[in-house]
Amino acid sequence: MFSIDPANLMVAPLLIFMISGMLCLLFYKRVDIQRAIVISSSLIALIAAVKLLDLLTRDGFVTTQVGGWEVPFGITLFVDRFAGLMIAMTALLAVAASIFSFSDRVLSARKKRIGFYPALMFMLGGISGAFITGDLFNLYVWFEVMLISSFVLITLGSKRDQLQGGIKYVVINFVASSFLLLAIAILYGTTGNTNLAALAASLADPALQPITRLAAILLLVSFGIKAALFPFYFWLPASYHTPPIAITAIVAGLLTKVGVYTMIRTFTLLFPLQQHYQLQKFLLGASCFTALVGVLGAIAHRDIRKVLAYSLISKIGFILWGLSVYTSAAIAGAIFYTLHHMLVNTNLFFAAGIIGKAAGSYRISEISGLYDRLPLLSFVFIMLALTLVGIPPFSGFWGKFMLIDAGLLAHEYGSVAIILITTLLTLYSMMIIWSKCFLKKQDVKGQQLLPEGVFIKQCYHMYIASAFLLIVTFWISFNPSWLIEYTQRAAEQLLLPSNYVDAVIQR
Amino acid sequence: MPIFLAYSLYLLFRGHNNPGGGFIGALVLSIGLVFHMIAFGVPATRRIYKINTMVLTSVGLLISSLAAVSSLFFEGVFFEAIWTDIHIVGLGTLSSVLMFDVGVYLAVTGSILKIAFSIFNE
Amino acid sequence: MIIGISVLTGFLFAAGLYLLLHKSFMKLIAGVIMFGNACNLFLLIAGGLVGSQPVFVSGNDEALPIDNMADPVPQAFILTAIVISLGVQAFVIVLLKRVYQTSNTNDLDTLTNTDDV
């Protein structure tokens, strides 16, 4: 590290990802060099992010002004504990994804040559940029960086299904970004700036309420589309299962969570939900529907990747439900659950990738007898499934416990019931996969599976990436107290937006 | 073509306090190249101007980001402009702002040509 | 002036949305372009159309703000947004061309492969 100045540390992950993306572009014909660049840079970014997290334990936030311009004019960069956690998780997933896609068996060399690594790095750069920015227009720019790279990732290789899913993804996300731009226009027109802190200060004025409510709704729709909230989620299951699994895993783990992050940021800082009662009620209903519809979709579908995509949607519902309950404990639970779910969801897609590689198919009906042949994979999958559902010792339990506890304290009994039903149905959807693909004896005429020893030798990178994330999950599961405490402090920070404003404006 | 190149460089270097700058300059240059491409076809343009769009884009982006990072080494804030005392006739004052503009110029030229090539390449 | 641009923006929004919802590829492209331009114009008028002069007078090295200047911030936003929408539009055009080549259809309603259970 060239310097441990906190302001430099907070831009470090962003810069590392962007510069390594550029270097990958420079060596676009040499896959081996790109691979080395990507793995080393994501490791460095992880170290920087952990250091930043450590710094935030003491200070609470880091902020800086780009180019030294003063507050309402320049772009603010702001990292608090929530953003720090998200950046660290992004870097962690970057490491895992680059290990997973290391081998040409997972992602063909041709796809790597036509720009997998640069697009991946620019997407990660865009995501870290969206996490650290303190300016609404800058957020739009990072969103676009992230989206254009993810467009490239999702359509990489130009298979027919990929392109068809890609159209839906591209057009709907284009409309979402346009809505964000419209909201920015309204907010700029009424208050005269786009800096989040300055906006939060001026939006407290009730005289502006009628017109800024329009902006709030536009932001809700825009971020709702990106986070796959209930009425706006249709693009996700149409596109997420089409690209190669290495791409699906990283895209599914990260992109919707950026939508969730911005939503939590917006509706605690700019439009605190306790002042916008209707929005809170809408969000509460929409998130319950998201949870239910997602899990019902997961039960209905017969393709492992689609089951996982729908269960992702239902978990988005959980997280946003935590936001809409809007107590400190509920938001802490939402943050904890976001982090847990980024880990587990990515890893489940990794496991699905291994299943697909071993069995040659993703259709549940065509896979059988995995438990007899691949015991290690079965162990990984059942652990992940139980973690996702939230069986007591695992991290899903802690997140869900925090959420439900907070919900009961806030007297939201109806929606707590819906969340609990959803959990039960998630268990059911996971057990369909477990019993049909793993426990059922292998068909005689079905495809012959390789013995696990041979298979691991072929695809050890996939196992390493999966085991790496599983170890982190276990570490959080059996050692949750520091993370729970950290998320609680992050939530308290989020619920006191005046701190944010003071930190940025009076520096 | 030389006229487009000369005018685009002129726009690039007058950019700081006058209308102009890296983006506009790059657009002018790529208009010239795209005309050439329409007239003679993509392979001819590639052969004559020996352009590697990927390298052009990435070098441009690297120069720009170097301009952004450079202030970190001089005790400045991220992206802060650094001005030197060197004046070159016709170019103005050397600074990290100019460096950023040059980077943008290369990157935009590269990416626009990449787009144009891939649309025209049947 | 403001009324004219407002009406134009509304018209562009309506046309863009209509074309976006249409099932033909070419109309989708036109819709994306119109919707993007409508957003940019909306940014311009929402920022307020004040002043008609450029921000800085130049000629010497001193750059001074003047009276009757236009608000530069929406212009900067729009410039950025135009660049971004250029990228998105180029991507959409290439994407639709590839879809046309692989699926051999010009009708969005037939692209339902990814929605099967």
XYZ file of C-alpha atoms in Angstrom:
746
model
C 0.000 0.000 0.000
C 1.407 3.371 -0.953
C -0.317 5.217 1.811
C -2.654 4.507 4.695
C -4.408 7.832 4.479
C -8.088 6.901 5.025
C -9.253 8.881 1.998
C -6.879 6.917 -0.195
C -7.945 3.673 1.379
C -11.589 4.252 0.521
C -10.935 4.803 -3.176
C -8.466 1.902 -3.254
C -10.929 -0.909 -4.154
C -12.530 1.230 -6.857
C -9.181 2.225 -8.364
C -7.777 -1.285 -8.174
C -10.757 -2.744 -10.009
C -10.848 -0.027 -12.662
C -7.108 -0.046 -13.342
C -6.948 -3.811 -13.524
C -9.889 -3.682 -15.945
C -7.881 -1.325 -18.122
C -4.812 -3.551 -17.907
C -6.932 -6.536 -18.907
C -8.138 -4.556 -21.897
C -4.516 -3.808 -22.785
C -3.603 -7.510 -22.735
C -6.884 -8.580 -24.271
C -5.273 -11.372 -26.256
C -3.354 -12.904 -23.379
C -5.774 -14.767 -21.146
C -3.020 -15.959 -18.802
C -1.852 -12.414 -18.051
C -5.434 -11.251 -17.509
C -6.008 -14.105 -15.120
C -2.964 -13.146 -13.041
C -4.034 -9.496 -13.023
C -7.572 -10.312 -11.959
C -6.673 -12.665 -9.119
C -3.935 -10.475 -7.694
C -5.988 -7.295 -7.951
C -9.027 -8.797 -6.280
C -6.827 -10.059 -3.455
C -5.305 -6.598 -3.014
C -8.773 -5.065 -3.097
C -9.894 -7.514 -0.426
C -6.979 -6.551 1.806
C -7.727 -2.855 1.292
C -11.417 -3.406 2.027
C -10.657 -5.302 5.243
C -8.317 -2.529 6.343
C -11.056 -0.031 5.595
C -13.513 -2.069 7.641
C -11.077 -2.079 10.528
C -10.707 1.680 10.250
C -14.472 2.127 10.243
C -14.763 0.164 13.482
C -13.079 3.071 15.189
C -14.099 6.113 13.176
C -17.542 5.214 11.865
C -17.116 6.925 8.511
C -14.583 8.242 6.038
C -15.328 11.045 3.640
C -13.461 13.031 1.031
C -14.119 15.491 -1.758
C -12.967 14.552 -5.225
C -10.461 17.051 -6.573
C -10.628 19.130 -3.425
C -13.727 21.014 -4.600
C -15.982 22.197 -1.810
C -19.136 20.450 -0.709
C -22.093 21.372 -2.882
C -19.944 21.686 -6.010
C -17.586 18.737 -6.018
C -18.373 15.060 -5.805
C -18.411 13.694 -2.298
C -17.162 10.237 -1.515
C -18.548 8.806 1.681
C -18.112 5.423 3.317
C -19.879 4.458 6.503
C -20.005 1.051 8.161
C -22.753 -0.263 5.884
C -20.882 0.739 2.732
C -17.659 -0.651 4.164
C -19.257 -4.029 4.776
C -20.681 -4.101 1.264
C -17.321 -3.203 -0.297
C -15.575 -5.920 1.691
C -18.150 -8.487 0.604
C -17.805 -7.378 -3.025
C -14.049 -7.861 -2.899
C -14.508 -11.263 -1.254
C -16.878 -12.387 -3.991
C -14.483 -10.998 -6.601
C -11.748 -13.263 -5.272
C -14.061 -16.272 -5.283
C -15.375 -15.532 -8.782
C -11.911 -15.135 -10.229
C -10.863 -18.464 -8.714
C -14.031 -20.121 -9.961
C -13.618 -18.909 -13.519
C -9.901 -19.732 -13.522
C -10.209 -22.966 -15.440
C -11.161 -23.012 -19.112
C -13.549 -25.867 -18.369
C -15.886 -23.510 -16.553
C -15.756 -20.647 -18.960
C -14.333 -21.364 -22.379
C -11.122 -19.664 -23.452
C -12.987 -18.027 -26.311
C -15.317 -16.214 -23.924
C -12.340 -15.065 -21.917
C -10.641 -13.755 -25.016
C -13.620 -11.654 -26.046
C -13.695 -9.704 -22.848
C -14.872 -11.583 -19.778
C -12.182 -10.253 -17.469
C -12.316 -6.551 -18.465
C -16.102 -6.572 -18.199
C -15.945 -8.305 -14.815
C -13.436 -5.812 -13.483
C -15.333 -2.778 -14.779
C -18.509 -4.156 -13.270
C -16.822 -4.579 -9.898
C -15.384 -1.081 -10.246
C -18.841 0.293 -10.964
C -20.255 -1.514 -7.957
C -17.588 -0.212 -5.583
C -18.106 3.235 -7.061
C -21.841 3.020 -6.347
C -21.052 2.010 -2.766
C -18.666 4.863 -2.013
C -20.286 7.760 -3.814
C -22.089 10.505 -1.954
C -23.626 12.192 -4.962
C -26.792 11.189 -6.765
C -25.622 11.949 -10.274
C -22.344 10.201 -9.657
C -24.376 7.232 -8.479
C -26.146 7.261 -11.849
C -22.796 7.222 -13.633
C -21.535 4.261 -11.582
C -24.811 2.472 -12.181
C -24.283 2.839 -15.902
C -20.688 1.637 -15.708
C -21.919 -1.380 -13.803
C -24.900 -2.000 -16.086
C -23.071 -1.721 -19.387
C -20.432 -4.155 -18.128
C -23.128 -6.516 -16.928
C -24.883 -6.253 -20.309
C -21.634 -7.416 -21.858
C -21.258 -10.224 -19.312
C -24.801 -11.493 -19.734
C -24.660 -11.571 -23.514
C -21.060 -12.809 -23.683
C -20.798 -15.605 -26.192
C -24.045 -14.700 -27.985
C -25.996 -17.916 -27.496
C -29.596 -17.598 -28.653
C -31.139 -17.775 -25.189
C -28.583 -15.370 -23.815
C -29.449 -12.787 -26.436
C -33.157 -13.200 -25.867
C -32.785 -12.830 -22.113
C -30.334 -10.017 -22.769
C -32.910 -7.892 -24.616
C -35.290 -7.966 -21.670
C -32.504 -7.240 -19.238
C -31.072 -4.366 -21.267
C -34.325 -2.614 -22.085
C -35.816 -2.835 -18.602
C -32.624 -1.683 -16.955
C -32.361 1.153 -19.455
C -35.809 2.332 -18.413
C -34.812 2.017 -14.744
C -31.760 4.194 -15.292
C -33.868 6.740 -17.137
C -36.191 6.916 -14.134
C -33.184 7.546 -11.912
C -32.173 10.361 -14.253
C -35.677 11.853 -14.081
C -35.583 11.741 -10.281
C -32.219 13.484 -10.332
C -33.667 16.148 -12.630
C -36.580 16.790 -10.272
C -34.369 16.915 -7.209
C -31.898 19.210 -8.922
C -34.693 21.444 -10.128
C -36.225 21.831 -6.672
C -33.150 21.980 -4.451
C -30.333 22.988 -6.764
C -27.857 20.231 -6.010
C -27.368 16.501 -6.193
C -25.066 15.964 -3.259
C -26.750 13.418 -0.987
C -25.909 15.256 2.228
C -27.015 18.650 0.931
C -30.144 17.064 -0.531
C -30.987 15.432 2.770
C -30.645 18.787 4.481
C -32.921 20.593 2.028
C -35.495 17.815 1.643
C -36.351 18.107 5.322
C -38.296 21.238 4.311
C -41.988 20.208 4.237
C -42.863 22.873 1.654
C -41.066 20.844 -0.992
C -42.939 17.639 -0.158
C -45.472 17.494 -3.020
C -42.884 17.595 -5.768
C -40.136 15.631 -4.072
C -42.595 12.831 -3.389
C -42.666 12.325 -7.145
C -38.885 11.999 -7.085
C -39.155 9.531 -4.209
C -41.530 7.367 -6.209
C -39.301 7.522 -9.281
C -36.327 6.476 -7.140
C -38.384 3.668 -5.633
C -39.296 2.371 -9.084
C -35.782 2.731 -10.436
C -34.056 0.990 -7.529
C -36.949 -1.450 -7.260
C -36.313 -2.597 -10.822
C -32.629 -3.003 -10.091
C -33.274 -4.851 -6.839
C -36.037 -7.017 -8.388
C -38.806 -5.860 -6.080
C -42.240 -7.436 -6.561
C -43.992 -5.734 -9.450
C -40.719 -5.112 -11.277
C -38.837 -8.407 -11.026
C -39.724 -10.069 -14.335
C -36.455 -9.345 -16.074
C -34.458 -11.332 -13.527
C -35.657 -14.905 -14.068
C -35.764 -14.239 -17.818
C -32.100 -13.393 -18.061
C -30.137 -14.694 -15.081
C -30.119 -18.361 -15.996
C -28.930 -17.858 -19.564
C -25.214 -16.961 -19.310
C -22.489 -19.421 -18.235
C -22.779 -20.212 -14.555
C -19.593 -18.391 -13.524
C -21.111 -15.163 -14.821
C -24.546 -15.848 -13.354
C -23.039 -16.455 -9.934
C -21.213 -13.148 -9.695
C -23.952 -11.109 -11.370
C -26.685 -12.638 -9.205
C -24.635 -12.200 -6.056
C -23.868 -8.554 -6.600
C -26.153 -6.596 -8.917
C -29.456 -6.834 -7.091
C -27.643 -6.104 -3.843
C -26.495 -2.789 -5.260
C -30.141 -1.961 -5.836
C -30.881 -2.969 -2.252
C -27.975 -0.899 -0.970
C -29.081 2.247 -2.801
C -32.645 1.685 -1.677
C -31.621 1.450 1.972
C -29.388 4.484 1.530
C -32.096 6.561 -0.166
C -34.922 5.697 2.173
C -32.922 6.302 5.308
C -31.087 9.433 4.205
C -33.080 11.310 1.569
C -36.623 10.181 2.309
C -36.653 8.718 5.830
C -39.539 6.294 5.836
C -41.049 7.498 9.104
C -41.905 10.739 7.305
C -43.278 8.957 4.256
C -45.944 6.721 5.657
C -47.502 5.633 2.348
C -44.131 4.683 0.925
C -43.427 2.571 3.974
C -46.751 0.775 3.642
C -46.168 0.207 -0.066
C -42.697 -1.146 0.563
C -43.984 -3.419 3.312
C -46.634 -4.915 1.038
C -44.363 -5.120 -1.983
C -41.597 -6.859 -0.056
C -43.995 -9.441 1.396
C -45.285 -10.143 -2.104
C -41.709 -10.348 -3.391
C -40.874 -12.954 -0.776
C -43.974 -15.032 -1.504
C -43.972 -14.791 -5.292
C -40.257 -15.529 -5.427
C -40.511 -18.681 -3.416
C -43.589 -19.878 -5.306
C -41.639 -19.411 -8.540
C -38.774 -21.388 -7.046
C -41.131 -24.275 -6.319
C -42.726 -24.156 -9.754
C -39.549 -24.235 -11.829
C -37.623 -27.335 -12.800
C -34.273 -25.849 -13.759
C -31.796 -25.513 -10.895
C -30.602 -22.104 -12.055
C -34.157 -20.793 -12.286
C -34.989 -22.160 -8.849
C -32.007 -20.276 -7.476
C -32.934 -17.107 -9.388
C -36.446 -17.148 -7.922
C -35.203 -17.862 -4.419
C -32.910 -14.869 -4.876
C -35.990 -12.732 -5.527
C -37.717 -14.023 -2.424
C -34.687 -13.151 -0.295
C -34.683 -9.625 -1.719
C -38.171 -9.450 -0.251
C -36.801 -10.372 3.188
C -34.166 -7.673 3.066
C -36.508 -4.932 1.945
C -39.047 -6.046 4.496
C -36.359 -5.349 7.088
C -35.985 -1.860 5.640
C -39.692 -1.177 5.609
C -40.182 -2.201 9.248
C -37.755 0.663 9.844
C -36.448 0.085 13.316
C -32.768 -0.030 14.135
C -32.884 -3.771 14.850
C -34.748 -4.530 11.622
C -32.271 -2.614 9.483
C -29.402 -4.334 11.267
C -31.075 -7.636 10.413
C -31.503 -6.525 6.810
C -27.812 -5.649 6.525
C -26.763 -8.927 8.124
C -29.088 -10.836 5.835
C -27.783 -8.999 2.754
C -24.215 -9.985 3.555
C -25.151 -13.560 4.381
C -27.194 -13.855 1.232
C -24.485 -12.462 -1.056
C -22.182 -15.198 0.207
C -24.646 -18.071 0.151
C -26.354 -17.185 -3.095
C -23.113 -16.890 -5.037
C -21.959 -20.141 -3.547
C -25.222 -21.898 -4.407
C -24.768 -20.843 -8.014
C -21.207 -22.202 -7.816
C -22.593 -25.484 -6.520
C -25.174 -25.479 -9.304
C -22.313 -24.940 -11.734
C -20.519 -27.998 -10.352
C -23.734 -30.008 -10.593
C -24.233 -28.874 -14.163
C -20.644 -29.772 -15.021
C -20.892 -33.191 -13.404
C -24.311 -34.148 -14.724
C -24.257 -32.244 -18.000
C -27.658 -30.671 -17.387
C -29.473 -28.228 -15.148
C -32.919 -29.846 -15.434
C -33.900 -31.425 -12.143
C -35.602 -34.319 -13.931
C -32.419 -35.255 -15.799
C -30.113 -35.376 -12.784
C -30.012 -38.181 -10.253
C -27.714 -40.128 -7.986
C -25.347 -37.288 -7.139
C -25.115 -38.360 -3.502
C -23.691 -41.760 -4.389
C -21.109 -40.414 -6.756
C -20.180 -36.962 -5.444
C -20.379 -36.975 -1.627
C -18.237 -33.864 -1.211
C -20.464 -31.832 -3.501
C -23.492 -33.167 -1.672
C -22.040 -31.987 1.621
C -21.428 -28.508 0.209
C -24.896 -28.297 -1.293
C -26.805 -29.453 1.767
C -24.850 -27.090 4.003
C -25.655 -24.204 1.663
C -29.298 -25.164 1.379
C -29.650 -25.332 5.155
C -27.847 -22.009 5.504
C -30.141 -20.418 2.957
C -33.213 -21.695 4.738
C -31.879 -20.649 8.136
C -31.469 -23.792 10.189
C -30.159 -22.721 13.622
C -26.392 -22.850 13.753
C -25.887 -21.280 10.322
C -25.690 -17.641 9.345
C -29.132 -17.581 7.710
C -30.627 -18.276 11.092
C -28.965 -15.296 12.743
C -30.091 -12.924 10.005
C -33.613 -14.250 10.004
C -33.753 -14.263 13.784
C -32.736 -10.600 13.892
C -35.346 -9.714 11.264
C -38.212 -11.608 12.846
C -37.378 -10.481 16.341
C -37.418 -6.881 15.144
C -40.671 -7.480 13.267
C -42.377 -8.870 16.358
C -41.149 -5.953 18.440
C -42.634 -3.590 15.861
C -45.972 -5.499 16.014
C -45.889 -6.499 12.334
C -47.469 -9.877 13.040
C -49.085 -10.397 9.622
C -45.940 -9.883 7.629
C -43.877 -11.928 10.102
C -46.234 -14.803 9.368
C -45.667 -14.357 5.636
C -41.895 -14.365 6.159
C -42.103 -17.570 8.201
C -44.276 -19.267 5.563
C -41.756 -18.194 2.934
C -38.987 -19.801 4.935
C -40.877 -23.059 5.065
C -41.504 -22.955 1.315
C -37.817 -22.201 0.676
C -36.982 -25.338 2.616
C -39.420 -27.221 0.397
C -37.911 -25.864 -2.835
C -34.393 -26.768 -1.696
C -35.506 -30.226 -0.636
C -36.974 -30.868 -4.083
C -33.483 -30.436 -5.519
C -31.927 -32.458 -2.703
C -34.249 -35.423 -2.957
C -34.536 -35.563 -6.749
C -30.955 -34.816 -7.766
C -28.955 -36.133 -4.848
C -30.829 -38.857 -2.998
C -32.700 -40.537 -5.864
C -30.815 -43.586 -7.155
C -29.204 -43.103 -10.519
C -31.221 -44.122 -13.563
C -29.725 -47.015 -15.458
C -30.123 -45.262 -18.761
C -29.132 -41.867 -17.355
C -25.818 -40.245 -18.027
C -22.896 -41.981 -16.347
C -21.314 -39.749 -13.688
C -17.574 -39.595 -13.167
C -16.234 -40.748 -9.786
C -15.616 -37.718 -7.619
C -11.837 -38.194 -7.418
C -11.461 -37.863 -11.173
C -13.966 -35.049 -11.337
C -12.217 -33.030 -8.638
C -8.925 -33.347 -10.470
C -10.585 -31.871 -13.529
C -12.444 -29.063 -11.852
C -10.561 -28.344 -8.639
C -10.879 -24.560 -9.115
C -14.628 -24.768 -8.754
C -14.291 -26.745 -5.564
C -11.688 -24.361 -4.164
C -13.868 -21.310 -4.832
C -16.878 -22.999 -3.323
C -14.964 -24.202 -0.273
C -13.490 -20.741 0.228
C -16.929 -19.163 0.429
C -18.243 -22.024 2.534
C -15.471 -21.493 5.067
C -16.327 -17.805 5.287
C -19.986 -18.733 5.746
C -19.100 -21.151 8.540
C -16.897 -18.543 10.145
C -19.806 -16.088 10.192
C -22.207 -18.811 11.315
C -20.251 -19.922 14.342
C -18.846 -16.544 15.185
C -21.696 -14.149 14.482
C -21.452 -11.795 17.447
C -18.938 -9.329 15.978
C -20.857 -9.060 12.717
C -24.182 -8.656 14.508
C -22.693 -5.924 16.624
C -21.146 -4.288 13.568
C -24.417 -4.333 11.650
C -26.273 -2.929 14.640
C -23.862 -0.028 14.789
C -24.199 0.415 11.017
C -27.987 0.514 11.354
C -27.835 3.091 14.119
C -25.644 5.182 11.852
C -28.142 4.849 9.010
C -31.035 5.933 11.202
C -29.284 9.136 12.195
C -28.975 10.875 8.831
C -28.009 14.123 10.520
C -24.630 12.542 11.269
C -24.099 11.968 7.579
C -25.046 15.519 6.735
C -22.796 16.977 9.415
C -19.897 14.771 8.441
C -20.015 15.858 4.826
C -20.952 19.508 5.126
C -18.918 20.623 8.109
C -15.604 19.111 7.270
C -8.237 12.912 -42.998
C -5.191 15.024 -42.058
C -7.528 17.981 -41.698
C -9.740 16.086 -39.294
C -6.686 14.996 -37.319
C -5.242 18.491 -37.138
C -8.543 20.084 -36.156
C -9.211 17.449 -33.527
C -5.778 17.981 -31.964
C -6.433 21.738 -31.994
C -9.727 21.149 -30.168
C -7.983 18.868 -27.701
C -5.351 21.378 -26.679
C -7.485 24.501 -26.528
C -9.924 22.620 -24.373
C -9.257 23.902 -20.895
C -10.560 27.431 -21.002
C -12.248 27.428 -24.382
C -14.899 25.237 -25.927
C -13.271 22.001 -26.930
C -11.511 19.230 -25.114
C -10.729 15.581 -25.334
C -14.201 14.245 -25.993
C -15.066 16.660 -28.792
C -11.644 16.258 -30.359
C -12.008 12.499 -30.340
C -15.436 12.738 -31.955
C -14.019 14.883 -34.756
C -11.182 12.448 -35.322
C -13.498 9.467 -35.364
C -15.846 11.200 -37.811
C -12.884 11.364 -40.175
C -12.035 7.722 -39.645
C -15.639 6.613 -39.993
C -15.912 8.516 -43.309
C -12.812 6.721 -44.475
C -14.348 3.457 -43.333
C -17.587 4.090 -45.192
C -15.676 5.003 -48.331
C -13.087 2.226 -48.421
C -14.452 -0.470 -46.099
C -13.390 -1.641 -42.662
C -10.371 -3.781 -43.688
C -8.858 -0.895 -45.633
C -9.206 1.497 -42.713
C -7.723 -1.031 -40.337
C -4.803 -1.663 -42.675
C -3.992 1.936 -43.505
C -4.215 3.418 -40.049
C -2.964 0.332 -38.158
C -5.422 0.961 -35.374
C -5.849 -1.468 -32.534
C -8.993 -0.187 -30.874
C -8.631 -2.195 -27.671
C -5.088 -1.007 -27.043
C -6.062 2.566 -27.881
C -8.969 2.492 -25.436
C -7.044 0.907 -22.610
C -4.009 3.157 -22.981
C -6.317 6.154 -22.970
C -8.110 4.996 -19.859
C -4.817 4.254 -18.136
C -3.486 7.741 -18.905
C -6.680 9.302 -17.549
C -6.645 7.276 -14.378
C -2.956 8.019 -13.913
C -3.892 11.689 -14.043
C -6.500 11.029 -11.378
C -4.174 9.060 -9.140
C -1.105 11.233 -9.628
C -2.254 13.806 -7.102
C -2.243 11.125 -4.415
C 1.546 10.999 -4.714
C 1.872 14.749 -4.227
C -0.014 14.939 -0.925
C -3.189 15.975 -2.692
C -6.761 14.743 -2.716
C -7.895 12.170 -5.228
C -8.386 13.760 -8.657
C -6.935 17.117 -7.599
C -5.430 19.008 -10.513
C -1.702 19.557 -10.599
C -0.310 22.470 -12.579
C 3.298 22.677 -13.637
C 5.173 25.804 -14.668
C 6.110 24.498 -18.066
C 4.501 26.432 -20.902
C 4.665 25.124 -24.415
C 3.618 27.383 -27.231
C 0.342 26.202 -28.665
C -0.253 23.619 -25.990
C -0.772 25.850 -22.986
C 0.332 24.833 -19.548
C 1.198 21.230 -18.863
C -0.988 19.810 -16.160
C -2.710 16.688 -15.023
C -5.891 18.140 -16.500
C -4.313 18.082 -19.939
C -3.143 14.551 -19.294
C -6.688 13.558 -18.395
C -7.951 15.122 -21.607
C -5.387 13.293 -23.704
C -6.456 10.075 -22.060
C -10.109 10.781 -22.754
C -9.207 11.618 -26.356
C -7.530 8.264 -26.923
C -10.157 6.273 -25.052
C -13.118 7.826 -26.843
C -11.490 7.445 -30.252
C -10.752 3.824 -29.517
C -14.183 2.947 -28.230
C -16.109 4.776 -30.964
C -14.050 3.060 -33.629
C -14.607 -0.250 -31.892
C -18.360 0.324 -31.992
C -18.253 1.464 -35.621
C -16.107 -1.464 -36.693
C -18.321 -3.997 -35.001
C -21.505 -2.496 -36.470
C -20.055 -2.359 -39.973
C -18.238 -5.675 -39.843
C -20.532 -8.081 -41.602
C -39.404 28.699 -24.820
C -39.941 26.720 -21.655
C -43.471 25.803 -22.700
C -42.250 24.706 -26.105
C -39.537 22.485 -24.694
C -41.910 21.060 -22.106
C -44.408 20.081 -24.769
C -41.616 18.628 -26.884
C -40.365 16.607 -23.927
C -43.819 15.254 -23.215
C -44.233 14.345 -26.853
C -40.874 12.585 -26.930
C -41.738 10.653 -23.762
C -45.039 9.529 -25.207
C -43.527 8.532 -28.528
C -40.558 6.835 -26.879
C -42.718 4.841 -24.498
C -45.086 3.816 -27.278
C -42.198 2.623 -29.419
C -40.536 0.839 -26.488
C -43.699 -1.163 -25.974
C -43.900 -2.082 -29.641
C -42.841 -5.530 -30.709
C -40.703 -4.643 -33.707
C -36.917 -4.423 -33.242
C -36.442 -1.219 -35.216
C -39.139 0.492 -33.184
C -37.501 -0.686 -30.002
C -34.255 0.978 -31.066
C -36.087 4.174 -31.986
C -37.886 4.003 -28.645
C -34.670 3.668 -26.679
C -33.190 6.662 -28.482
C -36.291 8.836 -28.037
C -36.752 7.918 -24.398
C -33.101 8.750 -23.699
C -33.379 12.104 -25.439
C -36.609 12.900 -23.610
C -34.843 12.270 -20.299
C -32.018 14.597 -21.278
C -34.422 17.357 -22.280
C -36.317 16.854 -19.043
C -33.060 17.300 -17.156
C -32.531 20.564 -19.015
C -35.926 22.072 -18.275
C -36.133 20.744 -14.729
C -32.826 22.461 -14.044
C -34.476 25.694 -15.154
C -33.825 27.523 -18.386
C -32.161 30.664 -17.126
C -29.722 32.878 -18.932
C -28.423 32.638 -22.405
C -24.712 33.304 -22.095
C -21.907 30.792 -21.656
C -20.531 30.604 -18.145
C -17.092 32.065 -18.618
C -15.890 34.856 -20.823
C -12.501 34.028 -22.107
C -9.980 35.721 -24.266
C -7.441 36.321 -21.582
C -6.385 33.860 -18.924
C -8.773 35.346 -16.398
C -12.067 33.494 -16.385
C -14.870 35.422 -14.736
C -18.485 34.529 -14.123
C -20.862 36.960 -15.825
C -24.458 38.086 -15.510
C -27.197 36.306 -17.395
C -25.239 33.091 -17.482
C -26.869 29.743 -18.090
C -26.753 27.181 -15.309
C -23.808 24.958 -16.243
C -24.647 21.988 -14.024
C -27.580 20.545 -16.046
C -25.462 20.947 -19.153
C -22.703 18.922 -17.560
C -25.238 16.296 -16.487
C -26.687 16.108 -19.962
C -23.281 15.825 -21.581
C -22.514 12.873 -19.316
C -25.932 11.357 -19.903
C -25.568 11.726 -23.673
C -22.238 9.935 -23.626
C -23.736 7.148 -21.552
C -26.810 6.846 -23.733
C -24.529 6.740 -26.787
C -22.920 3.659 -25.289
C -26.234 2.048 -24.384
C -27.748 2.765 -27.791
C -24.747 1.334 -29.600
C -25.012 -1.754 -27.421
C -28.732 -2.135 -28.067
C -28.272 -1.818 -31.821
C -25.525 -4.437 -31.918
C -27.499 -6.691 -29.565
C -30.644 -6.536 -31.677
C -28.622 -7.208 -34.796
C -27.166 -10.320 -33.184
C -30.607 -11.429 -32.017
C -31.921 -11.005 -35.530
C -29.063 -13.131 -36.853
C -29.422 -15.930 -34.304
C -33.200 -16.056 -33.877
C -34.088 -14.987 -37.414
C -37.132 -12.992 -36.363
C -38.125 -9.374 -36.116
C -40.836 -9.884 -33.537
C -40.165 -9.484 -29.836
C -43.245 -11.517 -28.932
C -41.702 -14.692 -30.301
C -38.649 -14.479 -28.057
C -40.123 -16.548 -25.250
C -37.493 -19.298 -24.995
C -36.230 -18.019 -21.662
C -39.639 -17.987 -20.007
C -40.454 -21.685 -20.276
C -40.954 -23.513 -17.018
